[in-house]
PDB file of C-alpha atoms in Angstrom:
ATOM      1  CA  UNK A  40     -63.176  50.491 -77.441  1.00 84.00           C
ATOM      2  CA  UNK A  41     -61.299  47.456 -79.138  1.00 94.00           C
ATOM      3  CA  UNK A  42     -57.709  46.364 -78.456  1.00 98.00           C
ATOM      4  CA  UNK A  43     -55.564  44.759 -80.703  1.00 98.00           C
ATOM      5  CA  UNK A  44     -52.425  42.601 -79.366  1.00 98.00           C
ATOM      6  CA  UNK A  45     -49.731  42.383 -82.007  1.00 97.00           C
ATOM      7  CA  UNK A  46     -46.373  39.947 -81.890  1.00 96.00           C
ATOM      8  CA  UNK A  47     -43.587  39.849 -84.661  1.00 95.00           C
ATOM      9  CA  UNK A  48     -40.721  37.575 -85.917  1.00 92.00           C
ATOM     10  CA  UNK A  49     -38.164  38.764 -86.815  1.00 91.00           C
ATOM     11  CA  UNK A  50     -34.907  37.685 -88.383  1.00 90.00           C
ATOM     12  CA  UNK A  51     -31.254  39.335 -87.614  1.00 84.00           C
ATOM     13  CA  UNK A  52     -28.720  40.261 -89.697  1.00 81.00           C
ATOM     14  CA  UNK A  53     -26.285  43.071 -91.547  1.00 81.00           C
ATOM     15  CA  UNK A  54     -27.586  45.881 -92.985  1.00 82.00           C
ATOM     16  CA  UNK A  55     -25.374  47.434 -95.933  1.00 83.00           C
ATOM     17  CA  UNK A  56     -27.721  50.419 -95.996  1.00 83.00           C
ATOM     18  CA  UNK A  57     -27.366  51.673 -92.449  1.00 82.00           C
ATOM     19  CA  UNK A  58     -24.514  49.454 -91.853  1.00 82.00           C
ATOM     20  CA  UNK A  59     -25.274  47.497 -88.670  1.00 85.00           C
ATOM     21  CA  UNK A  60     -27.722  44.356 -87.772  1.00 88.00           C
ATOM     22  CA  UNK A  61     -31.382  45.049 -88.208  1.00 87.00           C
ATOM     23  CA  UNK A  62     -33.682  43.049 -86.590  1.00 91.00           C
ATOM     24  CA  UNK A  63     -36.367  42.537 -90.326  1.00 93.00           C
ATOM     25  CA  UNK A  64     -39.822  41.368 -89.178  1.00 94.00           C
ATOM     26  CA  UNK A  65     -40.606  38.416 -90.984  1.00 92.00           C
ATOM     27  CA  UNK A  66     -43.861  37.222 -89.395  1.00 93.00           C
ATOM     28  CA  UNK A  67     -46.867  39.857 -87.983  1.00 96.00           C
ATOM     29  CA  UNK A  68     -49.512  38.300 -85.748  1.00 96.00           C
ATOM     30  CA  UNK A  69     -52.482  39.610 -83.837  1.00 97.00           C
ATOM     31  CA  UNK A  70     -55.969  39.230 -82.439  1.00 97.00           C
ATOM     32  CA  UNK A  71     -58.553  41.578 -82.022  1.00 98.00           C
ATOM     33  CA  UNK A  72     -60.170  42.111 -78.343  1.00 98.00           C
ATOM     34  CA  UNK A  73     -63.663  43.398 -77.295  1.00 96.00           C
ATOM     35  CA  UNK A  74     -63.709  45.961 -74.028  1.00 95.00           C
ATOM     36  CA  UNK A  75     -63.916  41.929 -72.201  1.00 95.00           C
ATOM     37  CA  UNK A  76     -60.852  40.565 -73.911  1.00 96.00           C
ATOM     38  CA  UNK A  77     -62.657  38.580 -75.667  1.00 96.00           C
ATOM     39  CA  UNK A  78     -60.546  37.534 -78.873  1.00 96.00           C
ATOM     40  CA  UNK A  79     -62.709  38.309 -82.126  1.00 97.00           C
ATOM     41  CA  UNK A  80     -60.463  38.801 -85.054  1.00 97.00           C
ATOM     42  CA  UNK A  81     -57.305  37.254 -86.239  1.00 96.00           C
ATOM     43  CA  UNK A  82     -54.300  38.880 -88.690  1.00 97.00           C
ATOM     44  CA  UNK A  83     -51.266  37.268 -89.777  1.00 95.00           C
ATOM     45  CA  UNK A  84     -49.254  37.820 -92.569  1.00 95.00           C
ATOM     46  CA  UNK A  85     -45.122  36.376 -94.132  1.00 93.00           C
ATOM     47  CA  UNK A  86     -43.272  39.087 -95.499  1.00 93.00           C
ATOM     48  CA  UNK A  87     -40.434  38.373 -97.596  1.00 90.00           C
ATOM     49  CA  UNK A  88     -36.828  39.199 -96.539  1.00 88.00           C
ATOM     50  CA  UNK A  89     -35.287  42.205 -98.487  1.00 87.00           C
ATOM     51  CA  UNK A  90     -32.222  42.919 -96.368  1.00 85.00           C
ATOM     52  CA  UNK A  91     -31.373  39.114 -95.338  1.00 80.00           C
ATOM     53  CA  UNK A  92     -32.294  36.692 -97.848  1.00 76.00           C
ATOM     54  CA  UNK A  93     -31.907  33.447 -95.753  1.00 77.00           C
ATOM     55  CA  UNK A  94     -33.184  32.757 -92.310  1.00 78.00           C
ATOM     56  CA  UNK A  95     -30.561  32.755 -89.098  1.00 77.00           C
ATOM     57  CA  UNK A  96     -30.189  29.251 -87.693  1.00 75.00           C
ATOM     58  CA  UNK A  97     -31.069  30.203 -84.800  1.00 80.00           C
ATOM     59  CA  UNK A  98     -34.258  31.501 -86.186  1.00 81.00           C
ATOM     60  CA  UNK A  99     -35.253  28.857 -88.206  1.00 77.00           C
ATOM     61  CA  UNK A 100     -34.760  26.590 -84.850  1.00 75.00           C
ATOM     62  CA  UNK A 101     -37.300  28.906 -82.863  1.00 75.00           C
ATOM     63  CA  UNK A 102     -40.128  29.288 -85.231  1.00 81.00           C
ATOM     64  CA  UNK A 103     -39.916  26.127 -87.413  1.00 81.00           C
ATOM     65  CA  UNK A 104     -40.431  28.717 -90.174  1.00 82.00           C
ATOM     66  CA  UNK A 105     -38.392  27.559 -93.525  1.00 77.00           C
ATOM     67  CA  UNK A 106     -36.633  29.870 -96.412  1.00 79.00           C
ATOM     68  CA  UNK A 107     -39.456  28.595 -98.629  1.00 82.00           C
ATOM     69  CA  UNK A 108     -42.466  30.170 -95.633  1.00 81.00           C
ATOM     70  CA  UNK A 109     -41.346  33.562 -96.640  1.00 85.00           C
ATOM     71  CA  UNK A 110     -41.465  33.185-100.477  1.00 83.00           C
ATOM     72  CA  UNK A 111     -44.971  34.164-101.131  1.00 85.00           C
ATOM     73  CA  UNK A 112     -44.690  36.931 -98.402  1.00 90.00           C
ATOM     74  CA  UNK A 113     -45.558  40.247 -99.110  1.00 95.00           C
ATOM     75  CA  UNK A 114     -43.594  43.252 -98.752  1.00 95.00           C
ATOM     76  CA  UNK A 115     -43.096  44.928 -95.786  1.00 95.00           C
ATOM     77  CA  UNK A 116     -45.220  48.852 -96.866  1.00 96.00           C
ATOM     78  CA  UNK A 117     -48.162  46.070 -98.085  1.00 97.00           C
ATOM     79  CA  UNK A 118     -47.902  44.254 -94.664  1.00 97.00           C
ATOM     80  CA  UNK A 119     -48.132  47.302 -92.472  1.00 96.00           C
ATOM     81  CA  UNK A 120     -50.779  48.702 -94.836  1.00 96.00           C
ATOM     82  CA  UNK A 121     -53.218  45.997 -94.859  1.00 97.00           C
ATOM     83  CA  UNK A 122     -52.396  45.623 -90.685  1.00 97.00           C
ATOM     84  CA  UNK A 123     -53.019  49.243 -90.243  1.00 96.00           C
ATOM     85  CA  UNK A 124     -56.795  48.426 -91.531  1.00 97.00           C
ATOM     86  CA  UNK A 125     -57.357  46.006 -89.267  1.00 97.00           C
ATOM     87  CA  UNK A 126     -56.105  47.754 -86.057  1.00 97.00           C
ATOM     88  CA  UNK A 127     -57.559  50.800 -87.290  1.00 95.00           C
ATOM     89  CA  UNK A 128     -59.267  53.091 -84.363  1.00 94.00           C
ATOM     90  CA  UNK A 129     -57.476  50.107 -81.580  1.00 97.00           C
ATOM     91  CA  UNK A 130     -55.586  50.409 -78.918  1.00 98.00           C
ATOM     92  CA  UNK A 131     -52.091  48.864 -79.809  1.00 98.00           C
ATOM     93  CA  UNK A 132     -50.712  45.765 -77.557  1.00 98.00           C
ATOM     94  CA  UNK A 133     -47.768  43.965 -77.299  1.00 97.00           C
ATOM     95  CA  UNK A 134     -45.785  41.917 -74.600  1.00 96.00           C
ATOM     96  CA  UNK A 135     -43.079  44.208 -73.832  1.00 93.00           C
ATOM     97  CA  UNK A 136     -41.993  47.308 -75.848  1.00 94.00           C
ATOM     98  CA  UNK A 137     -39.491  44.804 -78.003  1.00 93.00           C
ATOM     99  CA  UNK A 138     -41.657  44.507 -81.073  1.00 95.00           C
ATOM    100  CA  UNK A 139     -42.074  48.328 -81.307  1.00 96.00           C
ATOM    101  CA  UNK A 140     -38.090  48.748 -81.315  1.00 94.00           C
ATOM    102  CA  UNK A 141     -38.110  46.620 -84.004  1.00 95.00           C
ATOM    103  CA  UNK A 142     -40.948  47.970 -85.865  1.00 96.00           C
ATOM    104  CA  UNK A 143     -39.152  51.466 -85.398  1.00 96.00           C
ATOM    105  CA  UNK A 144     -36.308  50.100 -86.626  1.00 94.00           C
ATOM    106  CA  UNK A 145     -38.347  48.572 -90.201  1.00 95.00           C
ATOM    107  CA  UNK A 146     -40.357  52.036 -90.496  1.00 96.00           C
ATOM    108  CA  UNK A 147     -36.882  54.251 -90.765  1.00 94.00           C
ATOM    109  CA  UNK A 148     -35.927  51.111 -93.100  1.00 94.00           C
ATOM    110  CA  UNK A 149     -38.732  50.947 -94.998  1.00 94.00           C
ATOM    111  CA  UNK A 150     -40.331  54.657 -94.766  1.00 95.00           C
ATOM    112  CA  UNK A 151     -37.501  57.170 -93.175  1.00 94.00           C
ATOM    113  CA  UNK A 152     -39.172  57.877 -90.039  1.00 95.00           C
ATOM    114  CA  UNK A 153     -39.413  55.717 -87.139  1.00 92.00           C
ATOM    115  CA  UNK A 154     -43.302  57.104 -85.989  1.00 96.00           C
ATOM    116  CA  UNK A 155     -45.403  54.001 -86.637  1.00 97.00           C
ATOM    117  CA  UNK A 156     -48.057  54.821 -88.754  1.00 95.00           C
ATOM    118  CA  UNK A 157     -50.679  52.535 -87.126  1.00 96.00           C
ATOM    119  CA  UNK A 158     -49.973  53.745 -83.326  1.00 97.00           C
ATOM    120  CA  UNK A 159     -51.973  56.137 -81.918  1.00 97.00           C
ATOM    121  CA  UNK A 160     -52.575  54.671 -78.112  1.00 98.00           C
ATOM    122  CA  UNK A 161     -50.691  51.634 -76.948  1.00 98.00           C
ATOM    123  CA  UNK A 162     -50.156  49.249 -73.658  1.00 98.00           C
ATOM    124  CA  UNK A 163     -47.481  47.002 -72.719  1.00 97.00           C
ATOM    125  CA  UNK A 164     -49.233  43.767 -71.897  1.00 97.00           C
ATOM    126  CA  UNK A 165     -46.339  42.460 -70.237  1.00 96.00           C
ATOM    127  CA  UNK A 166     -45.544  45.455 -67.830  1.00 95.00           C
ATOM    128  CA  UNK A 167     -49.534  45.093 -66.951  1.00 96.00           C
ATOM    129  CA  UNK A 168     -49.763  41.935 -66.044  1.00 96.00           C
ATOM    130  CA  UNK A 169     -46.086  41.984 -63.930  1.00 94.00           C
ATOM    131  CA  UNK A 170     -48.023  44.464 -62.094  1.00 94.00           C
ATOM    132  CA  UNK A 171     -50.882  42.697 -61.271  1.00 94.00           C
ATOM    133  CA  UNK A 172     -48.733  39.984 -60.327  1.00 93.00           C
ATOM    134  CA  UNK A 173     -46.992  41.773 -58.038  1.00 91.00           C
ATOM    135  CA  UNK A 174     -43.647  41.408 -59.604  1.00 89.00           C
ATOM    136  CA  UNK A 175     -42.544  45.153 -60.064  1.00 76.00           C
ATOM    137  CA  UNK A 176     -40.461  45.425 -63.111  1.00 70.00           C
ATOM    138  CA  UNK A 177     -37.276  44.445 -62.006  1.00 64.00           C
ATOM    139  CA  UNK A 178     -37.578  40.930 -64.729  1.00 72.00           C
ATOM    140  CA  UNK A 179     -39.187  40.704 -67.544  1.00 84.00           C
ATOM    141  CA  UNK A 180     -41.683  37.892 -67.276  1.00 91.00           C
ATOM    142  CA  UNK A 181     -42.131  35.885 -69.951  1.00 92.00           C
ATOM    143  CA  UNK A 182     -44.880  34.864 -71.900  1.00 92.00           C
ATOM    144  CA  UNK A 183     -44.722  30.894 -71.451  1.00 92.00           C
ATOM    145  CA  UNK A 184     -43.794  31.403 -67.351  1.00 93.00           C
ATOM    146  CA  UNK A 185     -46.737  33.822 -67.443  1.00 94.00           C
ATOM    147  CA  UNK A 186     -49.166  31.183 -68.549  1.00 94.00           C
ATOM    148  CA  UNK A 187     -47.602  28.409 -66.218  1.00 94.00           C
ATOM    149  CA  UNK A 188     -47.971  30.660 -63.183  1.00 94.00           C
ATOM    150  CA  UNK A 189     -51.679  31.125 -64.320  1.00 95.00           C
ATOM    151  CA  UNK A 190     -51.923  27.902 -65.467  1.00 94.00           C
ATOM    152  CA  UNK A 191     -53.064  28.495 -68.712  1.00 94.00           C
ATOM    153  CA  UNK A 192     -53.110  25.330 -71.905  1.00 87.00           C
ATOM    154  CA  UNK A 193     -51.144  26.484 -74.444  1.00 88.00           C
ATOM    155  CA  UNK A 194     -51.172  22.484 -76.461  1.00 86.00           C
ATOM    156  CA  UNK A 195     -52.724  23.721 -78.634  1.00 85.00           C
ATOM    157  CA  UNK A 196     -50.923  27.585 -79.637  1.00 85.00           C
ATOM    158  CA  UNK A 197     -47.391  27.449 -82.058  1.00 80.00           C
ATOM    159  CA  UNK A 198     -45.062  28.718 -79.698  1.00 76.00           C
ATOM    160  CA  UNK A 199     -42.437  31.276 -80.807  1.00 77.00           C
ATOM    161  CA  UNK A 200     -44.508  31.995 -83.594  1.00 87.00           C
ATOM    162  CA  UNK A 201     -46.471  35.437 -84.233  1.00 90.00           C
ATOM    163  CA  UNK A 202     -50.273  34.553 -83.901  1.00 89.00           C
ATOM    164  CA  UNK A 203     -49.771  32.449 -81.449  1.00 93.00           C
ATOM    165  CA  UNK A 204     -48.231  34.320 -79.160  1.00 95.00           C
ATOM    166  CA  UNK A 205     -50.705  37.209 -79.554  1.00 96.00           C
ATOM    167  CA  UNK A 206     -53.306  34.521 -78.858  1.00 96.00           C
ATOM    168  CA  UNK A 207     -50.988  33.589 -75.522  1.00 96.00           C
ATOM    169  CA  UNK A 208     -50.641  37.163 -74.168  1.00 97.00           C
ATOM    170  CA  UNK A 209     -54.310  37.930 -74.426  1.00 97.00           C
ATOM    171  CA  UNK A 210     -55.358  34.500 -72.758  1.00 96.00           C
ATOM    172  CA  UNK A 211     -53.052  36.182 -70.139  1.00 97.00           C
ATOM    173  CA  UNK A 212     -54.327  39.450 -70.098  1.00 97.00           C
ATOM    174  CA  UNK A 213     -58.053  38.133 -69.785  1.00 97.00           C
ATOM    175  CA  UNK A 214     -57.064  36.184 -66.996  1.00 96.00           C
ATOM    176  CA  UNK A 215     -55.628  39.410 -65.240  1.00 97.00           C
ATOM    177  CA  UNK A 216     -57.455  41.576 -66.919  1.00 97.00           C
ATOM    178  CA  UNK A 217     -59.272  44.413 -64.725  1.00 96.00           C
ATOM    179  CA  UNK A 218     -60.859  47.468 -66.362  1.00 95.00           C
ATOM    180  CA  UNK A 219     -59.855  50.323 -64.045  1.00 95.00           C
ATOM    181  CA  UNK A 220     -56.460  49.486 -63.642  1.00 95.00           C
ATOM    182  CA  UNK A 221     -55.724  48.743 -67.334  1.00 97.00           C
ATOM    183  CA  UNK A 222     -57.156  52.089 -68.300  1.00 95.00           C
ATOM    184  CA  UNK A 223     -54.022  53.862 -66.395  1.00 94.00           C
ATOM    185  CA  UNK A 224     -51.776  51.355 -68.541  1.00 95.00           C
ATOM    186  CA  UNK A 225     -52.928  52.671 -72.000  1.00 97.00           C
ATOM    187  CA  UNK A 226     -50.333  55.343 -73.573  1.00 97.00           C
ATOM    188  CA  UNK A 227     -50.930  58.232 -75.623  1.00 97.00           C
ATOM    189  CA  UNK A 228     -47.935  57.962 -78.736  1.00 97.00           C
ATOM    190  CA  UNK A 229     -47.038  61.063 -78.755  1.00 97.00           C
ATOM    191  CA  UNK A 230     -43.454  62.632 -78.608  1.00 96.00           C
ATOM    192  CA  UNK A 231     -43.186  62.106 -74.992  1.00 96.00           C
ATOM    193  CA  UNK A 232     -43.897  58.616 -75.435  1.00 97.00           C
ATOM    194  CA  UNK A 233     -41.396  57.569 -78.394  1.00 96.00           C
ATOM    195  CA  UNK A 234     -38.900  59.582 -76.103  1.00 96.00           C
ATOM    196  CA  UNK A 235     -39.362  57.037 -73.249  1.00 95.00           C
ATOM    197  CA  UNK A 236     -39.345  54.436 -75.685  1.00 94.00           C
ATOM    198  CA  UNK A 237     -36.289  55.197 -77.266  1.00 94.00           C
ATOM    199  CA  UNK A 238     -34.330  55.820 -73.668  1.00 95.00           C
ATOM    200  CA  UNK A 239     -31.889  53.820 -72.642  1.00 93.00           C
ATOM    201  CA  UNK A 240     -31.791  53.462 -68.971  1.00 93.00           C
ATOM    202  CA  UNK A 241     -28.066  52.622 -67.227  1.00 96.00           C
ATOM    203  CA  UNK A 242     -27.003  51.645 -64.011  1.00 97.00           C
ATOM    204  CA  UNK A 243     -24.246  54.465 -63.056  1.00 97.00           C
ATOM    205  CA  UNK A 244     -20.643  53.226 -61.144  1.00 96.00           C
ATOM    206  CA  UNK A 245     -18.488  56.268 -61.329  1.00 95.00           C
ATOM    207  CA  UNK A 246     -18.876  57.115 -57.731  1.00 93.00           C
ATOM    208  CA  UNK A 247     -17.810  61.174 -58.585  1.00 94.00           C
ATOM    209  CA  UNK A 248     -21.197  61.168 -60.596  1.00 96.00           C
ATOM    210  CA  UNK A 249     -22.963  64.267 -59.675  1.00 96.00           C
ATOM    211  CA  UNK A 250     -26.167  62.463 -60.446  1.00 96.00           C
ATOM    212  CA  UNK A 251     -25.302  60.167 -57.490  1.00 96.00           C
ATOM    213  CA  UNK A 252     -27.056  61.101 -54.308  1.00 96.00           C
ATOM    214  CA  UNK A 253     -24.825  59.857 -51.898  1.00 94.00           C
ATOM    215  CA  UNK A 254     -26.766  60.802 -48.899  1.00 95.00           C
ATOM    216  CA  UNK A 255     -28.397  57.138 -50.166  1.00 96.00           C
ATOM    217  CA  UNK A 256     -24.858  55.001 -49.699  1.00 96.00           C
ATOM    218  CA  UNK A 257     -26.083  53.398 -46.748  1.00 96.00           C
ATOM    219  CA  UNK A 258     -28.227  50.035 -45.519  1.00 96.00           C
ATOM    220  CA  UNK A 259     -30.255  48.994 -42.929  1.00 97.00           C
ATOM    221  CA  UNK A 260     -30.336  45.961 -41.249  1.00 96.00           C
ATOM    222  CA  UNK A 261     -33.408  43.847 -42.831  1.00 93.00           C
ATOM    223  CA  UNK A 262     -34.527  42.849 -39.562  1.00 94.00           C
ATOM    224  CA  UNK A 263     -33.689  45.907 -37.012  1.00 94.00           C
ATOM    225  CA  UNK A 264     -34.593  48.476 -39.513  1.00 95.00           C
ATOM    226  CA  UNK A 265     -31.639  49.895 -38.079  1.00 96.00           C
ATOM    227  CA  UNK A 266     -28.630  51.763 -40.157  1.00 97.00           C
ATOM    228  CA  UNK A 267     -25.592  49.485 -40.547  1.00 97.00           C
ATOM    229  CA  UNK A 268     -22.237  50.564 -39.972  1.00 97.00           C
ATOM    230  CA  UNK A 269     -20.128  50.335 -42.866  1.00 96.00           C
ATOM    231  CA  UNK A 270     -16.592  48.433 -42.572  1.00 96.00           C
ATOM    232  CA  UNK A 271     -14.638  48.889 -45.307  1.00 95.00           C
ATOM    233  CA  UNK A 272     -14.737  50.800 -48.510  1.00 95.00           C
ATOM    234  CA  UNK A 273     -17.257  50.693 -51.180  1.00 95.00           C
ATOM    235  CA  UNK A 274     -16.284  48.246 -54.285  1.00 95.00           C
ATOM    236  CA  UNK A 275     -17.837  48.508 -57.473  1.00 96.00           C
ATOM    237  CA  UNK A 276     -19.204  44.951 -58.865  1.00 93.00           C
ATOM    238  CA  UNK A 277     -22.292  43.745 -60.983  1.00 90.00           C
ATOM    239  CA  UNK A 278     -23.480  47.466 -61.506  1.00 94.00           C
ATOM    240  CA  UNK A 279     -23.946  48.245 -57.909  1.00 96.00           C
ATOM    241  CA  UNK A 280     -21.677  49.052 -54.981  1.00 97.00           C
ATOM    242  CA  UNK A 281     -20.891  46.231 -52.436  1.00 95.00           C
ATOM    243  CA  UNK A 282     -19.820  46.514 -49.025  1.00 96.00           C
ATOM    244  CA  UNK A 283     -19.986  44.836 -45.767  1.00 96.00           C
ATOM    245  CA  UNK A 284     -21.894  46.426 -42.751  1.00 97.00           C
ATOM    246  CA  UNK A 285     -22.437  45.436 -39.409  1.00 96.00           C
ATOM    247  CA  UNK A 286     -25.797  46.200 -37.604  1.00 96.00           C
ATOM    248  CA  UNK A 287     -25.275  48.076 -34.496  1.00 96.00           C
ATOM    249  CA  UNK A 288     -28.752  46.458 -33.083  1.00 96.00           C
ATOM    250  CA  UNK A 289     -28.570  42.830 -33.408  1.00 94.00           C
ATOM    251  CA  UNK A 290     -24.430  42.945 -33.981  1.00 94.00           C
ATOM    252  CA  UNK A 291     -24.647  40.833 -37.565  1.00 94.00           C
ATOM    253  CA  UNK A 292     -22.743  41.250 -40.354  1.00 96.00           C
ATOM    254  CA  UNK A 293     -24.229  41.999 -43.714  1.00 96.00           C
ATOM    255  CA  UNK A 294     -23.511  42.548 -47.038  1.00 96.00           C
ATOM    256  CA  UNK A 295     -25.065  45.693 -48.880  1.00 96.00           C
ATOM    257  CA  UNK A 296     -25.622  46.094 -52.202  1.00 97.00           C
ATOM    258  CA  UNK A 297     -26.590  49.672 -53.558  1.00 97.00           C
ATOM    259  CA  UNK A 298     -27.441  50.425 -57.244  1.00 97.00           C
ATOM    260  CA  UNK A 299     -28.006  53.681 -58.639  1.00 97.00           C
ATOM    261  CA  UNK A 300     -30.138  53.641 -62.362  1.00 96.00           C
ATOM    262  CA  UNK A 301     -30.571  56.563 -64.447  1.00 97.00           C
ATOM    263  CA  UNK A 302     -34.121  56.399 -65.732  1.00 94.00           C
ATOM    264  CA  UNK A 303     -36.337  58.715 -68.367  1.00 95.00           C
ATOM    265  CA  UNK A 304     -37.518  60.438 -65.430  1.00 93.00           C
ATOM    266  CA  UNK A 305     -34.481  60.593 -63.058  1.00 95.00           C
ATOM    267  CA  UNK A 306     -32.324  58.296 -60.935  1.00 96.00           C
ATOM    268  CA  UNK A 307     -33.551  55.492 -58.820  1.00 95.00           C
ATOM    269  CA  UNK A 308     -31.917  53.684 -56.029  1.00 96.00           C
ATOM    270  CA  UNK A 309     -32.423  49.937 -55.339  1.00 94.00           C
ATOM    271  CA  UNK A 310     -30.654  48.597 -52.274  1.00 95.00           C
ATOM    272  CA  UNK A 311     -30.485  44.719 -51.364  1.00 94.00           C
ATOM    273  CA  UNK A 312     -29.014  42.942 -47.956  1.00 95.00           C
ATOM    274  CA  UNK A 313     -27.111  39.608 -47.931  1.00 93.00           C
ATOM    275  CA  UNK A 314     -26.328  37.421 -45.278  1.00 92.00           C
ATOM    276  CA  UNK A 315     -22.061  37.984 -44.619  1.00 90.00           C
ATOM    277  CA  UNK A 316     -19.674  35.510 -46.296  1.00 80.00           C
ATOM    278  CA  UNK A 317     -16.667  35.735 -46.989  1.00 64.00           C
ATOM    279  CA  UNK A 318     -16.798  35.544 -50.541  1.00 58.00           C
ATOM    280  CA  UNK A 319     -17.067  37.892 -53.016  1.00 52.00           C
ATOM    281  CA  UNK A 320     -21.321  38.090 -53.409  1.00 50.00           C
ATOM    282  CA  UNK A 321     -22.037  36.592 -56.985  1.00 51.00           C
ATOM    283  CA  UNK A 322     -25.391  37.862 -58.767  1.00 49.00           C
ATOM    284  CA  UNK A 323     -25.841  34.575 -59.996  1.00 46.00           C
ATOM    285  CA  UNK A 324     -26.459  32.545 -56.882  1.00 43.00           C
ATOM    286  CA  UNK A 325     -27.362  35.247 -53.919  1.00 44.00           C
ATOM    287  CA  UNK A 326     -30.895  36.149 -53.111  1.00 44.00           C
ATOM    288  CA  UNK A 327     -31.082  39.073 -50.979  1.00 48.00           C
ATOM    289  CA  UNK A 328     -33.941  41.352 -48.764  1.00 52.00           C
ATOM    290  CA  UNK A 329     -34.900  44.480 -50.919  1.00 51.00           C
ATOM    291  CA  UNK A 330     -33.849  47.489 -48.776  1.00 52.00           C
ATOM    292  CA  UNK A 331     -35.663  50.473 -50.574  1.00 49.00           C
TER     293      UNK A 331
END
């Protein structure tokens, strides 16, 4: 089997045709992988602009890539065409699902349907290696603090550019890389699968919800194990509910956070414990014990 990592650039900007911002690829990169991860191909392709004729500022400033770059490109069908040779019969890569909103996004541009034509099995590269990290999926890791945790050179890649971050995520992935566990990682795209990719998850704050369990409003102390007592009433604040406790055990006063997310495949509680101040707990600048 052979695995191709893809990475686009994109450029911003209003749509007259759908009327809202599109996010039009500008740049497609990718390597091809052996079963080892082994890099041996390379694809990149400009395609010129048709919605936005000039580059965003603040695109031009994160790729170095020029007005003039995307002259000669090639349209967007011929792009995706000639890519859909190369990748044909892969398994489909990217870091994060990000590039396949915004290829979904082109395709019901470009072609009235948002199925990518070249996806048949894909895996998120970034939600892999997160996982063999050990850093759940609570942030998304990025590709250059990726490579710095696993110390990885990256001189001599173009950052924030399309082939070389392809070449970046699969120096990552070979570093992480482990056949059994990447195997459960590797999606079928079927309906199921664009239906979890188009799903937005939200936290929910309306206390009344009926999809809140709130059996689950409660803490326990992060070093008794014991349930807290709650003091005062629940306040709603940086998509959770906040309250202070006190732990009948030990007698300290905490702070509880408890968050409830609607997911694809249901609701999921997170709960975190603070030391007790005073002060109103600020997601900014308070770590906390995860209190599943």
């Amino acid at each position: 089997m052979a695995y191709v990592i893809l990475d686009l650039e994109w450029n911003s900007g209003y749509c007259k045709k759908t009327k809202g911002f599109l996010n039009e690829i500008i740049e497609l990169g990718a390597v091809k992988l052996d079963p080892e991860m082994n890099i041996t191909g390379q694809f990149t392709i400009f395609i010129r602009p048709q919605i936005t004729k000039r580059l965003n500022p603040m695109v031009k400033e994160l790729t170095r890539l020029s007005n003039e770059d995307l002259i000669h490109g090639v349209p967007f069908r011929y792009a995706v065409n000639k890519f859909g040779k190369f990748a044909k019969d892969c398994v489909i890569m990217s870091w994060s699902t990000s590039d396949l909103t915004a290829l979904e996004a082109n395709f019901e541009y470009y072609f009235g349907t948002n199925r990518i034509s070249f996806l048949k099995s894909y895996a998120d590269v970034q939600a892999y290696c997160q996982e063999r990290l050990g850093l759940g999926n609570k942030n998304q890791l990025s590709l250059q603090n990726a490579a710095e945790m696993l110390e990885i050179e990256t001189d001599d890649i173009p950052h924030h550019r399309a082939a070389g971050d392809s070449i970046l995520a699969a120096r990552i992935l070979k570093r992480l890389y482990e056949p059994e566990s990447f195997e459960k990682q590797i999606k079928l795209c079927n309906d199921d699968f664009y239906a979890r990719l188009n799903f937005h998850s939200a936290y929910i704050c309306n206390i009344d919800n009926p999809l809140i369990d709130k059996s689950e409003m409660y803490i326990n102390c992060d070093e008794c194990n014991v349930r807290c007592e709650r003091l005062e009433e629940l306040k709603v604040r940086n998509k959770g509910f906040y309250s202070s406790y006190k732990c009948p055990s030990c007698g300290r006063l905490l702070i509880g956070k408890i968050q409830f997310k609607l997911n694809y495949d249901g609701v999921s509680v997170s709960k975190k414990v603070m030391p007790y101040t005073a002060e109103e707990p600020s997601e900014d600048n308070r770590e906390g014990t995860e209190n599943e």
